[in-house]
XYZ file of C-alpha atoms in Angstrom:
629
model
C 8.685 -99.501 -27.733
C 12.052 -99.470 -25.183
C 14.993 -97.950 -26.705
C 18.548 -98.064 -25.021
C 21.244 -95.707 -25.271
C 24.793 -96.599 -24.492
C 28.265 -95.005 -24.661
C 27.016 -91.894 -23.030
C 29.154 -89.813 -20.695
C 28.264 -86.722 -19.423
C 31.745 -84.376 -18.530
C 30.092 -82.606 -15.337
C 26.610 -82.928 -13.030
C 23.526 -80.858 -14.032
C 22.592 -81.327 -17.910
C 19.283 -81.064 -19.539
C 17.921 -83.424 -21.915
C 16.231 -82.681 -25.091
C 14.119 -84.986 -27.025
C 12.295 -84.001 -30.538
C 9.872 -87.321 -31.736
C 8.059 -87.308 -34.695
C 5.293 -89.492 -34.448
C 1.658 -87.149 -34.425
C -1.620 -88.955 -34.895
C -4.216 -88.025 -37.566
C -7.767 -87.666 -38.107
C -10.446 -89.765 -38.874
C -10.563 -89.769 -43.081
C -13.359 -87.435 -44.665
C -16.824 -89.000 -45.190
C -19.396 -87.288 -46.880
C -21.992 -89.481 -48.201
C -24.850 -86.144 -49.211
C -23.493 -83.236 -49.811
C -24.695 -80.264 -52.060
C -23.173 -79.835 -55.246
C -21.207 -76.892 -54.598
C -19.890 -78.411 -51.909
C -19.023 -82.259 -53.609
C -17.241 -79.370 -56.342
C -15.583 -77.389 -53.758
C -13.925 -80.797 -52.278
C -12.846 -81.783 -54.991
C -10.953 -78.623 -56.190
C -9.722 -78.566 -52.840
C -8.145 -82.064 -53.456
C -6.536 -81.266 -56.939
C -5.343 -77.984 -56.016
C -3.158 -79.758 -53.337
C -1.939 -82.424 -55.247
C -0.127 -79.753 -57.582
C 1.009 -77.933 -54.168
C 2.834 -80.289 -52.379
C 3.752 -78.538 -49.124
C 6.789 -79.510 -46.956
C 8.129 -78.129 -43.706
C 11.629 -78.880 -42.406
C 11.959 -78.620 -38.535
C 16.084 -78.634 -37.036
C 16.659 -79.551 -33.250
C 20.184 -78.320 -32.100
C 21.862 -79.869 -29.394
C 21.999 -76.121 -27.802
C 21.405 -72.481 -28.256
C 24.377 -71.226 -27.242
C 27.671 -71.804 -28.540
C 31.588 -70.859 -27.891
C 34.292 -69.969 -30.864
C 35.587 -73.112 -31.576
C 32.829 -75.361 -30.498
C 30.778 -77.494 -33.233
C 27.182 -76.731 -34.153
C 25.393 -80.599 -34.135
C 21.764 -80.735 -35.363
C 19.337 -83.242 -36.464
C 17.216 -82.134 -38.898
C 13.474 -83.737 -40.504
C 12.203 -82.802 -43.597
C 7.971 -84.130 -43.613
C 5.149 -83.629 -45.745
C 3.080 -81.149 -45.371
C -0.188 -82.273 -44.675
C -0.004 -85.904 -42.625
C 3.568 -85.121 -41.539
C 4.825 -88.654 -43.281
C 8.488 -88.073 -44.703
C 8.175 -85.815 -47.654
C 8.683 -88.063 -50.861
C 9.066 -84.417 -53.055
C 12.911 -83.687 -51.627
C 15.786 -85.958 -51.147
C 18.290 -83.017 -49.922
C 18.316 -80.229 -47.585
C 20.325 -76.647 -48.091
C 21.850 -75.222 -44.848
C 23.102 -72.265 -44.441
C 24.926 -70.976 -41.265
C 24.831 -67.057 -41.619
C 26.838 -64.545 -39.243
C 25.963 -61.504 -37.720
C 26.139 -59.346 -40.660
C 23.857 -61.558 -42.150
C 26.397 -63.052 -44.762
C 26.764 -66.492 -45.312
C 29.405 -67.842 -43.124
C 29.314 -71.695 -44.289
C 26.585 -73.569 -46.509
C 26.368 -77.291 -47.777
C 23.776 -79.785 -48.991
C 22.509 -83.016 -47.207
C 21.023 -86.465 -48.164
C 17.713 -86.748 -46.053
C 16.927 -90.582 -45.761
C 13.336 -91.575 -44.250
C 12.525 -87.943 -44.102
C 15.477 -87.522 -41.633
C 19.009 -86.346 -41.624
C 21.990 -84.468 -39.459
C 24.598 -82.698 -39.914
C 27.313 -79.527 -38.128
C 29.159 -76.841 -38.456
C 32.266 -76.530 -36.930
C 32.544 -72.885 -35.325
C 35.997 -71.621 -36.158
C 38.549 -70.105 -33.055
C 38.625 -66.686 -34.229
C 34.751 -66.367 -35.186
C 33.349 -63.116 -34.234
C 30.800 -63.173 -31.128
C 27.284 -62.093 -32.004
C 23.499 -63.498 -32.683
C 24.287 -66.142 -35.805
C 21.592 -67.614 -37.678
C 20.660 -71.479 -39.107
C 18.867 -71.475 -42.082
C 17.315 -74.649 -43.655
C 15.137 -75.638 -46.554
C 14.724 -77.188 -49.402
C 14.738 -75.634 -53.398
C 11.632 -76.824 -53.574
C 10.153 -74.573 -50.757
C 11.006 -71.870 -52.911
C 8.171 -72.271 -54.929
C 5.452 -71.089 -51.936
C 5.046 -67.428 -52.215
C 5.218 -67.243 -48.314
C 7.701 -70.216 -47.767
C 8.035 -71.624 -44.205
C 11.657 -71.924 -44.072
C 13.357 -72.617 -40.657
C 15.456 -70.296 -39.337
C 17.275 -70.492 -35.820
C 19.276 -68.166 -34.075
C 22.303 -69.248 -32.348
C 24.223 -66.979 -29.872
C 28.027 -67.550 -30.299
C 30.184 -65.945 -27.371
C 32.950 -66.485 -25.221
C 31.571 -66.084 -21.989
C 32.150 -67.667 -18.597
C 28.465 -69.047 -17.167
C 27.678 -68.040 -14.150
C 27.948 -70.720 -10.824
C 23.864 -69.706 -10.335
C 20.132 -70.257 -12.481
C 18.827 -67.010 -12.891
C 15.728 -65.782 -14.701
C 14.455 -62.410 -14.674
C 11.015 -61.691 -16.344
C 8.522 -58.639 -15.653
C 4.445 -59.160 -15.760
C 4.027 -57.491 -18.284
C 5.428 -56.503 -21.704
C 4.515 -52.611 -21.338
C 4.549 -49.647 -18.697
C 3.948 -46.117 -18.490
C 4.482 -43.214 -16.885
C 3.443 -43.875 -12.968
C 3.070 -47.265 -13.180
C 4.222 -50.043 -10.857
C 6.808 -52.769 -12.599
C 6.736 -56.162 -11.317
C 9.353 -58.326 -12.391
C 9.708 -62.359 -10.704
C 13.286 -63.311 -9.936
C 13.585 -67.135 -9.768
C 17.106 -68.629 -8.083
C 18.085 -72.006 -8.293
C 21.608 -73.695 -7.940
C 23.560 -75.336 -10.040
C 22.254 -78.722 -8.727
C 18.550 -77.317 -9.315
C 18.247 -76.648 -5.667
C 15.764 -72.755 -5.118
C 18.081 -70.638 -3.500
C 15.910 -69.988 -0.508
C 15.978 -66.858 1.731
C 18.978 -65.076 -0.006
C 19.293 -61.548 0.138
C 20.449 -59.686 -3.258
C 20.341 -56.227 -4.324
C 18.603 -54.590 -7.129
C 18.943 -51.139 -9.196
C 16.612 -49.448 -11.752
C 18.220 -46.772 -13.637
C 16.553 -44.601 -15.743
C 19.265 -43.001 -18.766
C 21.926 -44.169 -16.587
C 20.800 -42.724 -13.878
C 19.710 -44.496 -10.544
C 15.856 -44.344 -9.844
C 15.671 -47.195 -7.157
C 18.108 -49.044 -5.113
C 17.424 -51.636 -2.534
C 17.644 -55.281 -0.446
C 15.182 -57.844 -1.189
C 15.066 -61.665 -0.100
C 13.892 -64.714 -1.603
C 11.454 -66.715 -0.606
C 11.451 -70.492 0.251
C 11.206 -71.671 -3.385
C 14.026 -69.090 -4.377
C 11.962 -66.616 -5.833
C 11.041 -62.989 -4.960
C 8.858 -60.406 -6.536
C 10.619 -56.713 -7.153
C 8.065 -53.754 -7.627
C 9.089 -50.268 -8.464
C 7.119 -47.136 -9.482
C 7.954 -45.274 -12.619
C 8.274 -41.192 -12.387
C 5.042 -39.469 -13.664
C 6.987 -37.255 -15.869
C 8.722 -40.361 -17.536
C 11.134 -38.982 -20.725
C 13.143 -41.869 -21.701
C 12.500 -45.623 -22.633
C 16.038 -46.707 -21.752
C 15.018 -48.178 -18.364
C 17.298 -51.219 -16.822
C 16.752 -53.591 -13.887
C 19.976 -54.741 -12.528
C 19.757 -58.091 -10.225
C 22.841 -58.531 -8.108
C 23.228 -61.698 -5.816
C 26.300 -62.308 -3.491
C 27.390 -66.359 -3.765
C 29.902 -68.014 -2.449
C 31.917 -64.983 -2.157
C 30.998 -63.765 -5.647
C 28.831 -61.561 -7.242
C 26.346 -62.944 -9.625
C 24.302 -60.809 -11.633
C 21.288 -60.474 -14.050
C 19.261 -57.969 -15.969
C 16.384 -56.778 -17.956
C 15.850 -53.857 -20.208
C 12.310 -52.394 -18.413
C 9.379 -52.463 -21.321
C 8.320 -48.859 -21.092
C 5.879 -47.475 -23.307
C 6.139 -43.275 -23.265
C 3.320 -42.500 -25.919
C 3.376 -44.135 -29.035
C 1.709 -47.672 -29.716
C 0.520 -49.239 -32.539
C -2.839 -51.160 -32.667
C -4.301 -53.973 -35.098
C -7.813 -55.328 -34.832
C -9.777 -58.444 -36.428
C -12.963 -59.005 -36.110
C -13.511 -62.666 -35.365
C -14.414 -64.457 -38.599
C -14.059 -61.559 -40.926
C -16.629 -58.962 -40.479
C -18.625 -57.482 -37.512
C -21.900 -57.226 -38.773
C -24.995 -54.616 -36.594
C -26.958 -56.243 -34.290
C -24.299 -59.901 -34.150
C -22.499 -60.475 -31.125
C -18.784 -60.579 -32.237
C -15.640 -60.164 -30.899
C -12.415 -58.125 -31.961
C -9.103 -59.293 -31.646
C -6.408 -56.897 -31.160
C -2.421 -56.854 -31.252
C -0.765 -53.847 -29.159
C 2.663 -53.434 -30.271
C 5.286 -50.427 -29.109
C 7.154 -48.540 -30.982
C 9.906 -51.056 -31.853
C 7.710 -53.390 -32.781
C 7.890 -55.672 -29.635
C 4.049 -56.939 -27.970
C 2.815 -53.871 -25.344
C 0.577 -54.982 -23.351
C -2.565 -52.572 -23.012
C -5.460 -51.614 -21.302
C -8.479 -49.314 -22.825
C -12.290 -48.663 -23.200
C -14.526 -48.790 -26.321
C -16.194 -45.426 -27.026
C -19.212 -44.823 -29.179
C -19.706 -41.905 -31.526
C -21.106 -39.851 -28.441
C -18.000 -40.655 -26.458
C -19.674 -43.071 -24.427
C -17.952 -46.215 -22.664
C -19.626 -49.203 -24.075
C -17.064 -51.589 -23.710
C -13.923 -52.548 -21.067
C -10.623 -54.395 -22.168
C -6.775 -55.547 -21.705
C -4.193 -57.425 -23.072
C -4.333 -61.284 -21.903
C -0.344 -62.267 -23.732
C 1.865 -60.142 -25.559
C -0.398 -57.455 -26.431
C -3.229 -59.318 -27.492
C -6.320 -60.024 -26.775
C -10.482 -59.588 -27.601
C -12.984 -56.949 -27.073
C -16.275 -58.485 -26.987
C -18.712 -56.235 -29.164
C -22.742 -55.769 -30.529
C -22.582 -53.240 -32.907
C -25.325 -51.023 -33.357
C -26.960 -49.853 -36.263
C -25.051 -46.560 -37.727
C -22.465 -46.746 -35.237
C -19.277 -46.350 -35.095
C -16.391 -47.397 -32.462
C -12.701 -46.208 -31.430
C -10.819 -47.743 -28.480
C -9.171 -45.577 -25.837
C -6.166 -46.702 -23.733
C -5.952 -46.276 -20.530
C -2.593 -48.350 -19.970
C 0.252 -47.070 -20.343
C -0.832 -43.570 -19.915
C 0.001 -41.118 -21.987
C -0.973 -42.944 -25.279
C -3.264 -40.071 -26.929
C -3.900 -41.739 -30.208
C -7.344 -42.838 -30.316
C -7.917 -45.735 -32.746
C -10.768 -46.348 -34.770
C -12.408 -49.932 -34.846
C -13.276 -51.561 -38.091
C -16.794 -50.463 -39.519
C -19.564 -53.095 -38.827
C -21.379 -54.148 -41.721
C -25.060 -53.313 -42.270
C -26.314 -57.131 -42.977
C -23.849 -60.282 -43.128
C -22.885 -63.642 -40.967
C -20.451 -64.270 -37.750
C -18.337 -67.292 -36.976
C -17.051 -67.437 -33.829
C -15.154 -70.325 -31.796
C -17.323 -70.704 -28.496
C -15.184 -73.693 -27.197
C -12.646 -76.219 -28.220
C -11.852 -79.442 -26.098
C -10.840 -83.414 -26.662
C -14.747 -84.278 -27.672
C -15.799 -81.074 -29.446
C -15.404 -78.223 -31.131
C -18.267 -75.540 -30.613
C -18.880 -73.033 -33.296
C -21.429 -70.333 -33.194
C -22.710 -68.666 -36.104
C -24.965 -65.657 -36.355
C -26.818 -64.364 -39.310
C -29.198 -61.377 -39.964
C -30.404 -63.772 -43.553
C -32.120 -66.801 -43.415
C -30.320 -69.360 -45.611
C -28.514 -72.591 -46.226
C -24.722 -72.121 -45.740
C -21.916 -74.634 -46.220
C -19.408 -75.218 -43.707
C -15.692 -76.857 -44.341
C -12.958 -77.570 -42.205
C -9.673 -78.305 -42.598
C -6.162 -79.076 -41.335
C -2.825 -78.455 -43.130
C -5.078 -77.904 -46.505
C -7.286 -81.420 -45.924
C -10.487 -81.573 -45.663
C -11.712 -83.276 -42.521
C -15.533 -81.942 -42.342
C -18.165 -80.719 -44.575
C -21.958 -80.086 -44.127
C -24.638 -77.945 -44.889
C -26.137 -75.248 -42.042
C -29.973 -74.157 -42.486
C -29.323 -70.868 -40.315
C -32.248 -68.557 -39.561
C -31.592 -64.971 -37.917
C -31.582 -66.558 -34.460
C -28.336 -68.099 -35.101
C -26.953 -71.456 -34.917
C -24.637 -73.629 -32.563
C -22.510 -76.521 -34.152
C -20.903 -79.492 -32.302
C -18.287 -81.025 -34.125
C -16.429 -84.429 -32.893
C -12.719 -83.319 -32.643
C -11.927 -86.979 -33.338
C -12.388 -86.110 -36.867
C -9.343 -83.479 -36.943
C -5.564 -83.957 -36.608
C -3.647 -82.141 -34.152
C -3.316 -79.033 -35.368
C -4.466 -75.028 -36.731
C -8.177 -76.024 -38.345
C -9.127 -73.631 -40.559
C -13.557 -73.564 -40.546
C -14.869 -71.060 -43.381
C -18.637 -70.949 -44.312
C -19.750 -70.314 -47.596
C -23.199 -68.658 -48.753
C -25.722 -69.623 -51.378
C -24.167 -68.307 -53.801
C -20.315 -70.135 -53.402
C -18.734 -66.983 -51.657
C -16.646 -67.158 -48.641
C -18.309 -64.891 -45.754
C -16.593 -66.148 -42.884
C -12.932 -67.796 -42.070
C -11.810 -68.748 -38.031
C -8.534 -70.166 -37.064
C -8.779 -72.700 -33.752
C -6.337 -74.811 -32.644
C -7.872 -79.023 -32.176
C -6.727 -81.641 -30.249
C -4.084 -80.293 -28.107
C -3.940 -83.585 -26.279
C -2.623 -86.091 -28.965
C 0.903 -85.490 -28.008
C 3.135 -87.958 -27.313
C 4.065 -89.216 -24.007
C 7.870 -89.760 -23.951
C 8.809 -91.507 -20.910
C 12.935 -91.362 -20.374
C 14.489 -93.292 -17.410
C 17.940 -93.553 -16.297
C 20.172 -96.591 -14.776
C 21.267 -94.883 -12.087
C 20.115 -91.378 -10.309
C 24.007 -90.116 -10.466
C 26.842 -90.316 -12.793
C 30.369 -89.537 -12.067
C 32.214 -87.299 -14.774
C 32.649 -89.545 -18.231
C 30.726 -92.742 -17.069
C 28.301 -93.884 -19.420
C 24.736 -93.410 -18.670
C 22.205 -95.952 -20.111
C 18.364 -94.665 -21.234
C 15.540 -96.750 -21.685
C 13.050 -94.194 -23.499
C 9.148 -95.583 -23.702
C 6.552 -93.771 -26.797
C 3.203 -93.937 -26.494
C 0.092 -91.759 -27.880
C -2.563 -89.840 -25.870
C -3.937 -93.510 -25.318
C -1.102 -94.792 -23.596
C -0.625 -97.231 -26.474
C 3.030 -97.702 -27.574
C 3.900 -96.139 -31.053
C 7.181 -96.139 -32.946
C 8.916 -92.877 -33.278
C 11.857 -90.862 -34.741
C 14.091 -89.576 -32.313
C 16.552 -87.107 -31.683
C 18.426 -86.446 -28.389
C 20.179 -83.668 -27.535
C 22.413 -83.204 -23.678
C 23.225 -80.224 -22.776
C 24.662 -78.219 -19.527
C 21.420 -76.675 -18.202
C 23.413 -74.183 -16.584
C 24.009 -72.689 -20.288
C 20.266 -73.017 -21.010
C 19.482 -70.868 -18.057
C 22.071 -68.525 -19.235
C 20.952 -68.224 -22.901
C 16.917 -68.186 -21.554
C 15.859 -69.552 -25.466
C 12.365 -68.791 -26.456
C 12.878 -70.328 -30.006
C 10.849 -72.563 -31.470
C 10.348 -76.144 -30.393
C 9.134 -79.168 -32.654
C 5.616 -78.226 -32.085
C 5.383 -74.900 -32.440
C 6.846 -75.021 -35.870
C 5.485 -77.873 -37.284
C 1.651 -77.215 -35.898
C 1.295 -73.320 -35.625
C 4.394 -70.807 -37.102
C 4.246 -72.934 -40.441
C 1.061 -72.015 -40.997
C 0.980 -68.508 -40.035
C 2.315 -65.154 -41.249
C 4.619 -63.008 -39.464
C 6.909 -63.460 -36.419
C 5.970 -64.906 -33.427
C 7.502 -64.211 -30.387
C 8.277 -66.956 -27.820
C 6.605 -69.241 -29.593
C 7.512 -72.121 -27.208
C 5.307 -70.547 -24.598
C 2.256 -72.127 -26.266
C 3.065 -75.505 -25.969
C 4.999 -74.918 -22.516
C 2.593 -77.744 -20.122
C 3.337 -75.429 -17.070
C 1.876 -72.540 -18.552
C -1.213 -71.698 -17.599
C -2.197 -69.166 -19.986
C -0.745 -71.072 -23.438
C -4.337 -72.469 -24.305
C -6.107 -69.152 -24.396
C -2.807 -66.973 -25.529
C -2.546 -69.492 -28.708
C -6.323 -68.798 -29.687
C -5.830 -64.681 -29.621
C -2.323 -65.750 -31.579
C -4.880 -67.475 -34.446
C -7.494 -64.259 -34.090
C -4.470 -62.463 -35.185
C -1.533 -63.541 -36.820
C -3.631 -66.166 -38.033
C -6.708 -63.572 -39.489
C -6.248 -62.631 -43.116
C -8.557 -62.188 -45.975
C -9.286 -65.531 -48.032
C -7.690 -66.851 -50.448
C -9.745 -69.360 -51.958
C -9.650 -67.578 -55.137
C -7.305 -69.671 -56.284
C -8.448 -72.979 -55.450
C -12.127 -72.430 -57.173
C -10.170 -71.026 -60.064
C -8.077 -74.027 -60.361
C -5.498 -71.385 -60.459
C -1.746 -73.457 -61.610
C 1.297 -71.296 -59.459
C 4.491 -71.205 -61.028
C 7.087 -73.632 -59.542
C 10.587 -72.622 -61.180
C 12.080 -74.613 -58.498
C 13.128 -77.993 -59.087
C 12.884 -80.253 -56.175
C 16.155 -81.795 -55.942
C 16.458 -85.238 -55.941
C 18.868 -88.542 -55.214
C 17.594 -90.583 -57.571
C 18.951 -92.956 -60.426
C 16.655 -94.490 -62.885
C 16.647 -95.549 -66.336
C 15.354 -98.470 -68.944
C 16.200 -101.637 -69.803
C 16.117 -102.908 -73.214
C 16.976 -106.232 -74.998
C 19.525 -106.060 -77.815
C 17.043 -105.610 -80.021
C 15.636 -102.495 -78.579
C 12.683 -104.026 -76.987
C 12.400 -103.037 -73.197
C 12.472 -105.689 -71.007
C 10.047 -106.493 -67.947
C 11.253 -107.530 -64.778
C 15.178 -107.330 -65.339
C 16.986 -107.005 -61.439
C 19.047 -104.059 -61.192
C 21.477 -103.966 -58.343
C 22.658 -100.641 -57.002
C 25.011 -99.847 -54.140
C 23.747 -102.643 -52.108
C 20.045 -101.770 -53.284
C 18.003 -104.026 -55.513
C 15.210 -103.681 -57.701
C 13.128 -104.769 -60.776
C 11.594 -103.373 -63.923
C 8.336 -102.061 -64.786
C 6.342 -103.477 -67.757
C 7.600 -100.240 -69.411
C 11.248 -101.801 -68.262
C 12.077 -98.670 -66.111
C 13.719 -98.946 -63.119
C 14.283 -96.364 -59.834
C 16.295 -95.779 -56.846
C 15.543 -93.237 -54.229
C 17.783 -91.685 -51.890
C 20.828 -93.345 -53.525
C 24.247 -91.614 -51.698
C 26.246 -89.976 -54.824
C 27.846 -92.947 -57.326
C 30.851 -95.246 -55.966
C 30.366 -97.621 -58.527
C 28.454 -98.333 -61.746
C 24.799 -100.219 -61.658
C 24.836 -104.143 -62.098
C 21.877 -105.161 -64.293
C 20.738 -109.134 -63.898
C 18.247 -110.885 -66.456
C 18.266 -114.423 -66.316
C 21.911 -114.986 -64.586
C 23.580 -112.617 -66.984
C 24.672 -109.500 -66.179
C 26.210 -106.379 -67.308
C 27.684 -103.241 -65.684
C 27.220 -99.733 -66.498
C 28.433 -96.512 -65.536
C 25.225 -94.816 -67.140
C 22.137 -93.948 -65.188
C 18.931 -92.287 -66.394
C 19.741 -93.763 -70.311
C 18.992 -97.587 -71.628
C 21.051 -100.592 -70.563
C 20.844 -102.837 -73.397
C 22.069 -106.726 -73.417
């Protein structure tokens, strides 16, 4: 597929180019020729239970994340089902909100969505107050999910003059303590994306306000530089700053970072992989570290026994979390000590291992398989399911034995996507649930290529942009482009979600996730195994399949709203008449054999509805009531 852009002019050099698609490849459709009967049961509960639940998600791409008072907010916005991602045929119109910093709504209107697609802007008034504003989007019939995934974006609205340099300022890690060394990685690059090699700049920590290091650094030959500082051992205060200052062209440019510090108080979650730990299993426990704002702290500790024994080593991999790797014993019990940041005196229990029972745990994932272990101190015949996005894409039985069992399964059968495996006992009762992420690689390749390497202020620019699937094969796609100043993007550093991180991981989890683009960034390193400690934890939660063995029927007082016009036809002497044309605002269609008639996504009336049967015709200004001849 080649698609070409025209009448595009860029007002200055150095913008970035955004591109959402929507075009994800599914799995292979569920087969199960012998399965048991609680199992053939199970699937097909699983199957009604969904049909009543239809599921959308609605994803918005802005054209930036940072905005000036009296500039216009423009969006494109997609509004897909919530399994197979097709365009959701339960909503014709999207609600937007645009709410300001006190969290009132500011402006708020209604759109058409056509092919599961739509746009739309605000227009950000002169006199609009600075401050973190937030776009909110989602349809009525959303409302019906207890835990609705509703987007939300925030958009930073200031007048502010950008700076002439690309500056980002991160530390290693997302705690510190008293006497620890801070490392933070300064990265300087041009305005023309050039590393500003072997510059001097200064740099301050202060401490309360008050100065705790000053001193020259240099960057290096890809204009970047590492800054390392020691903390006091009697540390008293949180409010720790790291001021960057770089001399340019005869200005000062500057940057800087609130320092993560951690005196004595953090908060930690665990989750035993699959469920339960069980005495005698290998198992791992996820954990979440988290300060006492509520922001990831990255740890390090030890695992003590009752006797106050070190049995077990650990840290933090991303934001805080991470896995201990545990074999409980028999009438033991566990608490975690940290050792990082010091100070923390709280020692924290771990959950209580249970006496007899089964672990699930993810071994591997790649493209050919997916490797699950489970262990079991019974010897009996299990059932295993897995699914994506609520479908069921694999099913078996597993004779286990105490020695335990390893499964292959061929990720070809799975979507991209959060698969959700839980194994069932004899007896129909959910022991085990585990969260993995599948088929990482069946992304879209989006090849985008220019006319020319360099555009003068307003001259169009011409793209040719080339879709194809992890195959290399060519595949039609919906697309929406976004060009931006990358200058601002530096400035604003966004973390916010991108078009895969919503639709494939927050929408199915609970809570906030921070940076969520990090998982899907490619030069990221760490994304693959972060995401899988972001399943064993966000993801973790006790089952809830109560409700699809009990057939259970949630409320839905939440109309999905809808751009339809329909009706009957009927002769004159009441009989309804088959195959009658019905013309509507350039659309055409014919009756059922119970003479009804329907048009979808229909923009609001102009004119009335032209109804044809044979060569005569009739207007009406009626929908949704009999047209009679």
């Amino acid at each position: 597929m080649k698609l070409q852009f025209t009448r595009m002019t860029f007002a200055s050099m150095g913008f970035f180019l955004l591109v959402s698609v929507w075009a994800l490849t599914g799995g292979k459709p569920f087969e199960h020729p012998r399965l048991n009967p609680f199992l053939e049961e199970l699937l097909e509960k699983i199957e009604q239970f969904h049909q009543n639940k239809q599921e959308e998600r609605v994803y918005v791409q802005t054209d930036k994340p940072f905005y000036k008072p009296g500039e216009t907010i423009w969006f494109s916005a997609y509004m897909r089902d919530g399994i197979d991602f097709t365009a959701s045929d339960v909503s014709d119109v999207l609600r937007v909100e645009l709410l300001n910093p006190k969290g009132t709504i500011e402006q708020e209107y209604q759109l058409q969505v056509s092919e599961g697609a739509t746009k739309g802007d605000f227009n950000i008034p002169e006199a609009a107050a600075g401050g973190l504003y937030k776009l909110k989007v989602y349809t009525n019939w959303q409302k019906n999910d207890p835990r609705p995934a509703i987007f939300e974006k925030e958009l930073q609205v200031q007048a502010v003059v950008l700076p002439r340099l690309k500056m980002k300022l991160d530390f290693e890690r997302e705690a510190y303590g008293a006497g620890a060394e801070v490392t933070a990685e300064l990265d300087l690059h041009t305005n023309e994306n050039k590393p500003l090699a072997h510059h001097e700049f200064n740099y301050v920590v202060s401490l309360n306000g008050e100065t705790l290091v000053q001193d020259l650094e240099r960057s290096n030959q890809s204009g970047k530089a590492n800054i390392r500082f020691l903390l006091p051992q009697d540390l008293e205060t949180n409010d720790g700053l790291l001021n960057v200052m770089i001399n340019y062209q005869g200005q000062t440019e500057s940057i800087s970072r609130s320092v993560p510090i951690v005196l004595n108080q953090v908060f930690m979650s665990f989750y035993p992989e699959g469920g339960d730990m069980v005495h005698g299993l290998p198992g791992r426990i996820a954990f979440k570290a988290l300060n006492e704002f509520g922001k990831p702290a990255d740890v390090k500790g030890v695992v003590l026994n009752e006797d106050g024994q070190e049995v077990a080593s650990f840290s933090s991999y991303h934001m805080g979390m991470g896995a201990i790797d545990l074999i409980p014993a028999r009438w033991q019990s566990y608490s975690v000590k940290l050792t990082e940041p010091a100070g923390v005196e709280e020692v924290f229990p771990l959950p209580e291992a249970l006496p007899r029972g089964f672990a699930l745990s993810v071994r591997e994932v790649d493209e050919n398989d997916i490797s699950l272990q489970i262990h079991s101190t019974e010897t009996e015949t299990l059932s295993l399911v897995g699914m994506v996005r609520g479908k069921v894409y694999y099913a078996t039985e597993v004779h286990l034995s105490p020695s335990g069992r390893q499964l292959r399964i061929p990720a070809s059968n799975f979507p991209i996507g959060v698969a959700q495996f839980t194994l069932f006992d004899e007896k129909g009762i959910e022991r085990c649930e585990r969260l993995a992420f599948v088929n990482r690689h069946k992304q879209l390749k989006i090849d985008i290529r220019t006319n020319k390497e360099r555009y003068l202020p307003r001259e169009e620019v011409e793209l040719s942009i080339r879709v194809s699937d992890e195959k290399g094969m060519p595949i039609p796609a919906d697309l929406s482009l976004s060009v931006t100043d990358d200058q601002l993007l530096s400035f604003a550093d966004d973390k916010s979600s991108n078009i895969l991180s919503w639709m494939l991981v927050e929408s199915d989890l609970k809570g906030k996730i921070e940076e969520p683009n990090f998982y899907f960034d490619p030069e990221e390193e760490k994304a693959e195994i972060a995401l899988d400690y972001l399943l064993m934890t966000a993801g973790w939660r006790r089952f809830a399949w109560k409700q699809i063995k009990d057939q259970e029927v949630l409320p839905q007082p939440y109309a999905a709203d809808q751009t339809r016009i329909g009706g009957t036809v009927t002769d004159w002497e009441g009989n309804l008449v088959k195959g009658a044309t019905v013309k509507a605002y350039g659309y055409s269609t014919q009756t059922d054999k119970q003479g009804r008639y329907e048009f979808r996504n229909i923009s609001l009336p102009k004119e009335n509805i032209l109804v044809s049967i044979n060569g005569k015709s009739k207007r009406t200004g009626k929908s949704n009531q009999n047209v009679q001849f």
